[in-house]
Amino acid sequence: MSNLVTRYPFNPILTAKDVPYPATLVFNAGVIKYKDLYYMLFRNDYQLSPLSRTLFGTSLGLAISSDGIKWEVKKDKVTITNDQSIKRIYDPRLQVIEDSIYVCFAADTAHGIRGGIAKTIDFINFEVLSLSTPDNRNMVLFPEKIHGKYVRLERPFPVYSRGGRDRFDIWYSDSPDMKYWGNSQLVLGVEDVPFSNNKIGPAAPPIKTDKGWLTTFHGVYLNKLRRKNGWEHKWQKIYYAGIMLLDLNDPSKVIGMSRKPLLSPEADYEKKGFRNDVIFPCGMILESDKTVKIYYGAADTVVSLMTANLDDLIKLCVN
């Protein structure tokens, strides 16, 4: 972990106890600052009964805050679509573009995992703009058009062509209308990340700086000597947060990356939960004083917060 990052001392900032409807695992939350308020769209995996460790379903919840730290969860769940071909929607990421809110999400279907993008202004009414072909997920949008096109980072699942195992990378695609995506290019390969030997993927959506697009990613290290680490019979992976800088004019180009994790699972709420040793950033906000708030799922169980200075994060990438 970098010593330039500070965990919020009263982490976690959102847990199942804060939710006014059945909730068990509250994590992987997209966060934005929109019209002077903070909005969090979180994933909730819940159990059929409190005595069972079998997960029954997944829903999305909405929380609002005036300071980005203390949150009030709304009483109603969020429904993005009633498409019957979609079994569940999860891992939302939020971005504000031209005064509208865009939600990237993963959708489980009978024919694979699809990455979706929806548009809203009130978290009540949504327009689904696109759904990818299987298998793709972990999509994040840039906050503005680049050369007249919308831009996203994404993480497809090329299992067959990667030898039948996890070897997943970060890709770039662009679109003229947020519906049709193409011009796909490799951004970063898992082999380029020293603290990942299994897979990588986009994390919190990028923020714009004078030096480039600053964005986080998750890196996964597989240790086959690990056994039971959480609820599951066997959990052999460790998730780290990484950070990199992309070129302002060509965000498919990495111009700097920290070769050490931005954050490693060390705190108790990161090391013990549904899946032990998991850090998964899903939201990043740049404040006026150059403080960067990074929201992350911890142990696939709770939502936590880390902060850092913008200039320090850029130095991590360029040095």
Coordinates of C-alpha atoms in Angstrom, one line a residue:
M1 CA 0.0 0.0 0.0
S2 CA 1.2 3.5 -0.7
N3 CA 1.8 5.7 2.3
L4 CA 0.2 8.6 0.4
V5 CA -3.2 7.1 0.8
T6 CA -5.3 7.4 4.0
R7 CA -8.1 5.2 5.0
Y8 CA -11.1 7.0 6.5
P9 CA -10.7 6.3 10.2
F10 CA -14.3 5.3 10.7
N11 CA -14.5 2.8 7.9
P12 CA -16.7 1.2 6.7
I13 CA -19.0 4.1 5.6
L14 CA -21.9 1.9 4.5
T15 CA -22.9 -1.6 5.7
A16 CA -25.9 -3.8 5.6
K17 CA -27.1 -2.4 9.0
D18 CA -27.6 1.0 7.2
V19 CA -30.1 -0.4 4.7
P20 CA -33.8 -0.3 5.5
Y21 CA -34.7 -3.5 3.6
P22 CA -33.2 -7.0 3.5
A23 CA -29.4 -6.7 3.0
T24 CA -26.4 -8.8 3.7
L25 CA -23.5 -7.7 1.6
V26 CA -23.4 -4.0 0.7
F27 CA -20.4 -3.2 -1.6
N28 CA -19.0 -2.1 -5.0
A29 CA -20.8 1.2 -5.1
G30 CA -20.6 3.8 -7.8
V31 CA -20.4 7.4 -6.4
I32 CA -20.7 10.8 -8.0
K33 CA -21.1 14.4 -6.9
Y34 CA -24.1 15.9 -8.7
K35 CA -25.6 19.3 -8.0
D36 CA -23.9 19.7 -4.6
L37 CA -24.9 16.3 -3.3
Y38 CA -23.2 13.0 -3.3
Y39 CA -25.0 10.0 -4.8
M40 CA -24.1 6.4 -4.2
L41 CA -25.6 3.5 -6.1
F42 CA -24.6 0.3 -4.3
R43 CA -24.8 -3.5 -4.8
N44 CA -26.7 -5.5 -2.2
D45 CA -26.5 -9.2 -2.1
Y46 CA -29.0 -10.6 0.4
Q47 CA -29.8 -13.9 2.1
L48 CA -33.0 -15.8 2.2
S49 CA -32.7 -16.0 6.0
P50 CA -30.3 -14.5 8.6
L51 CA -29.2 -18.1 9.6
S52 CA -28.2 -19.1 6.0
R53 CA -25.1 -18.2 4.2
T54 CA -26.7 -18.9 0.9
L55 CA -27.3 -15.7 -1.1
F56 CA -30.8 -15.3 -2.4
G57 CA -30.6 -12.3 -4.7
T58 CA -29.1 -9.1 -5.7
S59 CA -30.5 -5.6 -5.8
L60 CA -29.3 -2.0 -6.2
G61 CA -29.8 0.7 -3.6
L62 CA -29.4 4.4 -3.5
A63 CA -27.8 6.5 -0.8
I64 CA -27.4 10.3 -0.6
S65 CA -25.0 12.4 1.3
S66 CA -24.1 16.1 1.8
D67 CA -20.4 15.5 2.6
G68 CA -19.6 12.1 0.9
I69 CA -19.0 10.5 4.3
K70 CA -22.3 10.1 6.1
W71 CA -25.0 8.5 4.0
E72 CA -28.8 8.2 4.1
V73 CA -30.1 5.1 2.3
K74 CA -33.4 5.7 0.4
K75 CA -36.2 3.3 1.3
D76 CA -36.9 2.1 -2.3
K77 CA -34.6 -0.1 -4.3
V78 CA -33.4 1.0 -7.7
T79 CA -34.6 -0.8 -10.8
I80 CA -32.8 0.0 -14.0
T81 CA -34.7 -2.3 -16.3
N82 CA -37.5 -4.9 -16.3
D83 CA -36.0 -6.8 -19.2
Q84 CA -36.9 -10.5 -18.4
S85 CA -33.8 -11.8 -20.2
I86 CA -31.6 -10.2 -17.4
K87 CA -31.3 -12.3 -14.3
R88 CA -29.6 -9.6 -12.2
I89 CA -27.8 -6.3 -12.4
Y90 CA -24.8 -5.5 -10.2
D91 CA -21.5 -3.6 -9.7
P92 CA -22.7 -0.1 -10.9
R93 CA -20.3 2.7 -11.8
L94 CA -21.6 6.3 -12.1
Q95 CA -20.5 9.2 -14.3
V96 CA -21.9 12.6 -15.0
I97 CA -21.7 13.8 -18.6
E98 CA -23.3 17.0 -19.8
D99 CA -25.6 17.2 -16.7
S100 CA -27.0 13.6 -17.1
I101 CA -26.1 10.6 -15.0
Y102 CA -24.9 7.5 -16.7
V103 CA -24.8 4.1 -15.0
C104 CA -22.5 1.3 -16.2
F105 CA -23.5 -2.1 -14.9
A106 CA -22.9 -5.8 -15.2
A107 CA -25.9 -8.0 -16.2
D108 CA -26.1 -11.7 -15.8
T109 CA -28.1 -13.3 -18.6
A110 CA -28.8 -16.9 -19.7
H111 CA -26.2 -16.5 -22.4
G112 CA -23.4 -14.7 -20.6
I113 CA -22.4 -11.6 -18.7
R114 CA -23.2 -8.4 -20.6
G115 CA -22.0 -4.9 -19.8
G116 CA -24.7 -2.2 -19.9
I117 CA -25.0 1.6 -20.0
A118 CA -28.1 3.4 -18.8
K119 CA -29.0 7.1 -18.5
T120 CA -31.0 8.9 -15.8
I121 CA -31.5 12.2 -14.1
D122 CA -33.4 11.0 -11.0
F123 CA -32.4 7.4 -10.3
I124 CA -36.1 6.5 -10.9
N125 CA -36.5 6.6 -14.7
F126 CA -33.7 4.9 -16.7
E127 CA -33.1 4.6 -20.4
V128 CA -30.9 1.6 -21.3
L129 CA -28.6 2.8 -24.1
S130 CA -26.5 -0.3 -24.8
L131 CA -25.8 -3.9 -23.8
S132 CA -22.6 -5.5 -24.9
T133 CA -22.2 -9.0 -26.4
P134 CA -21.1 -11.6 -23.8
D135 CA -18.8 -11.7 -22.0
N136 CA -17.9 -8.2 -20.9
R137 CA -18.1 -6.1 -17.7
N138 CA -16.3 -3.6 -15.4
M139 CA -17.2 -0.7 -17.8
V140 CA -16.4 2.8 -16.8
L141 CA -17.1 6.0 -18.8
F142 CA -14.9 9.1 -19.2
P143 CA -16.6 12.4 -18.0
E144 CA -16.5 14.1 -21.4
K145 CA -16.3 13.4 -25.1
I146 CA -12.8 13.0 -26.6
H147 CA -12.5 14.0 -30.3
G148 CA -16.3 14.1 -30.5
K149 CA -16.8 10.6 -29.2
Y150 CA -17.8 9.0 -25.9
V151 CA -15.0 6.8 -24.4
R152 CA -15.0 3.9 -22.0
L153 CA -12.7 1.4 -20.4
E154 CA -13.9 -2.2 -20.3
R155 CA -12.8 -5.7 -19.4
P156 CA -13.9 -8.6 -21.7
F157 CA -13.6 -12.3 -20.7
P158 CA -11.6 -14.0 -23.5
V159 CA -11.3 -17.4 -21.8
Y160 CA -11.0 -19.6 -24.9
S161 CA -8.4 -17.5 -26.6
R162 CA -6.4 -17.0 -23.4
G163 CA -5.9 -20.7 -22.8
G164 CA -9.0 -21.5 -20.9
R165 CA -8.1 -19.5 -17.8
D166 CA -8.3 -16.1 -16.3
R167 CA -6.1 -13.7 -18.2
F168 CA -8.2 -10.6 -18.5
D169 CA -7.0 -7.2 -19.5
I170 CA -8.2 -3.6 -19.8
W171 CA -9.5 -2.4 -23.1
Y172 CA -10.6 0.9 -24.7
S173 CA -13.6 1.5 -26.9
D174 CA -15.4 4.6 -28.2
S175 CA -18.8 5.5 -29.5
P176 CA -20.5 8.3 -31.5
D177 CA -23.8 8.0 -29.6
M178 CA -23.3 5.8 -26.4
K179 CA -25.1 3.0 -28.2
Y180 CA -22.7 1.5 -30.8
W181 CA -19.2 0.9 -29.5
G182 CA -16.0 0.0 -31.5
N183 CA -12.4 1.0 -32.3
S184 CA -11.5 -1.3 -29.5
Q185 CA -7.8 -1.3 -28.4
L186 CA -5.8 -2.9 -25.6
V187 CA -4.9 -0.4 -22.8
L188 CA -3.1 -2.6 -20.3
G189 CA -2.3 -6.3 -20.1
V190 CA -2.3 -8.3 -16.9
E191 CA 1.3 -9.2 -17.6
D192 CA 2.2 -5.4 -17.3
V193 CA 1.1 -5.3 -13.6
P194 CA 3.6 -6.6 -11.1
F195 CA 1.1 -7.2 -8.4
S196 CA -1.3 -9.2 -10.6
N197 CA -0.8 -12.6 -12.1
N198 CA -4.5 -13.5 -12.8
K199 CA -6.6 -10.6 -14.2
I200 CA -7.0 -6.8 -14.1
G201 CA -10.0 -4.5 -14.9
P202 CA -11.2 -0.9 -14.7
A203 CA -12.2 0.2 -11.2
A204 CA -13.4 3.8 -10.5
P205 CA -14.2 6.0 -13.5
P206 CA -11.4 8.4 -14.6
I207 CA -11.0 12.0 -13.5
K208 CA -9.3 14.6 -15.7
T209 CA -6.1 16.3 -14.6
D210 CA -3.6 18.5 -16.3
K211 CA -1.2 15.6 -16.6
G212 CA -3.7 13.1 -18.0
W213 CA -6.7 10.9 -17.2
L214 CA -6.2 9.6 -13.7
T215 CA -7.9 6.2 -13.1
T216 CA -7.8 3.3 -10.8
F217 CA -7.9 -0.4 -11.7
H218 CA -8.1 -3.7 -9.8
G219 CA -5.4 -6.2 -10.0
V220 CA -5.9 -9.8 -8.9
Y221 CA -3.2 -12.1 -7.6
L222 CA -3.9 -15.9 -7.5
N223 CA -2.3 -17.9 -4.8
K224 CA -3.2 -21.6 -5.2
L225 CA -1.9 -22.4 -1.7
R226 CA -4.8 -20.5 -0.2
R227 CA -7.9 -22.4 0.8
K228 CA -10.9 -21.1 2.7
N229 CA -10.7 -17.3 3.0
G230 CA -14.3 -16.1 3.6
W231 CA -17.7 -17.8 3.1
E232 CA -16.7 -20.0 0.2
H233 CA -15.2 -23.4 0.4
K234 CA -12.1 -22.1 -1.4
W235 CA -11.0 -18.5 -2.2
Q236 CA -7.5 -18.2 -3.6
K237 CA -7.5 -14.6 -4.9
I238 CA -6.3 -11.3 -3.5
Y239 CA -7.6 -8.1 -5.0
Y240 CA -5.5 -4.9 -5.0
A241 CA -6.2 -1.3 -6.1
G242 CA -3.8 0.1 -8.7
I243 CA -3.6 3.5 -10.3
M244 CA -2.5 4.8 -13.7
L245 CA -2.4 7.9 -15.9
L246 CA -3.8 7.8 -19.5
D247 CA -3.0 10.3 -22.3
L248 CA -5.5 13.2 -22.5
N249 CA -5.8 13.0 -26.2
D250 CA -5.5 9.2 -26.6
P251 CA -6.8 7.4 -23.5
S252 CA -5.9 4.1 -24.9
K253 CA -2.3 5.0 -24.1
V254 CA -0.9 4.5 -20.6
I255 CA 1.7 7.3 -19.8
G256 CA 2.3 6.3 -16.2
M257 CA 1.4 3.6 -13.7
S258 CA 2.3 2.9 -10.1
R259 CA 4.1 -0.5 -10.0
K260 CA 3.0 -1.0 -6.4
P261 CA -0.6 -1.3 -5.3
L262 CA -2.4 2.0 -4.4
L263 CA -4.1 0.0 -1.6
S264 CA -3.7 -3.5 -0.4
P265 CA -6.1 -5.4 1.9
E266 CA -4.7 -4.8 5.4
A267 CA -7.5 -3.5 7.5
D268 CA -9.8 -6.0 9.3
Y269 CA -12.8 -5.0 7.2
E270 CA -10.8 -5.6 4.0
K271 CA -9.3 -8.9 5.1
K272 CA -12.4 -10.6 6.6
G273 CA -15.8 -10.9 5.0
F274 CA -17.7 -12.8 2.3
R275 CA -14.4 -13.0 0.3
N276 CA -11.3 -12.2 2.3
D277 CA -8.6 -9.8 1.1
V278 CA -10.5 -7.8 -1.5
I279 CA -10.1 -4.1 -2.5
F280 CA -12.4 -3.0 -5.3
P281 CA -12.6 0.8 -6.1
C282 CA -15.8 1.9 -7.9
G283 CA -16.0 5.7 -7.4
M284 CA -13.5 8.6 -7.4
I285 CA -14.3 12.2 -6.7
L286 CA -11.9 15.2 -7.0
E287 CA -12.7 17.9 -4.5
S288 CA -11.9 21.6 -4.9
D289 CA -9.0 21.4 -2.4
K290 CA -7.3 18.6 -4.5
T291 CA -8.5 15.9 -2.1
V292 CA -9.4 12.8 -4.0
K293 CA -12.1 10.6 -2.4
I294 CA -11.9 6.9 -3.6
Y295 CA -14.8 4.7 -2.6
Y296 CA -14.2 0.9 -2.7
G297 CA -15.8 -2.4 -1.8
A298 CA -14.0 -4.2 1.0
A299 CA -14.1 -8.0 1.3
D300 CA -17.2 -8.0 -0.9
T301 CA -19.1 -7.0 2.2
V302 CA -19.0 -3.3 2.9
V303 CA -18.3 0.1 1.3
S304 CA -15.2 2.0 2.5
L305 CA -13.4 5.2 1.7
M306 CA -9.8 6.2 1.2
T307 CA -8.4 9.7 0.5
A308 CA -5.3 11.2 -1.1
N309 CA -3.9 14.4 -2.6
L310 CA -4.3 14.7 -6.3
D311 CA -0.6 15.7 -6.9
D312 CA 0.5 12.7 -4.8
L313 CA -1.5 10.3 -6.9
I314 CA -0.1 11.7 -10.1
K315 CA 3.5 11.4 -8.7
L316 CA 2.8 7.8 -8.0
C317 CA 2.1 7.2 -11.7
V318 CA 4.8 9.3 -13.3
N319 CA 7.6 8.2 -10.9

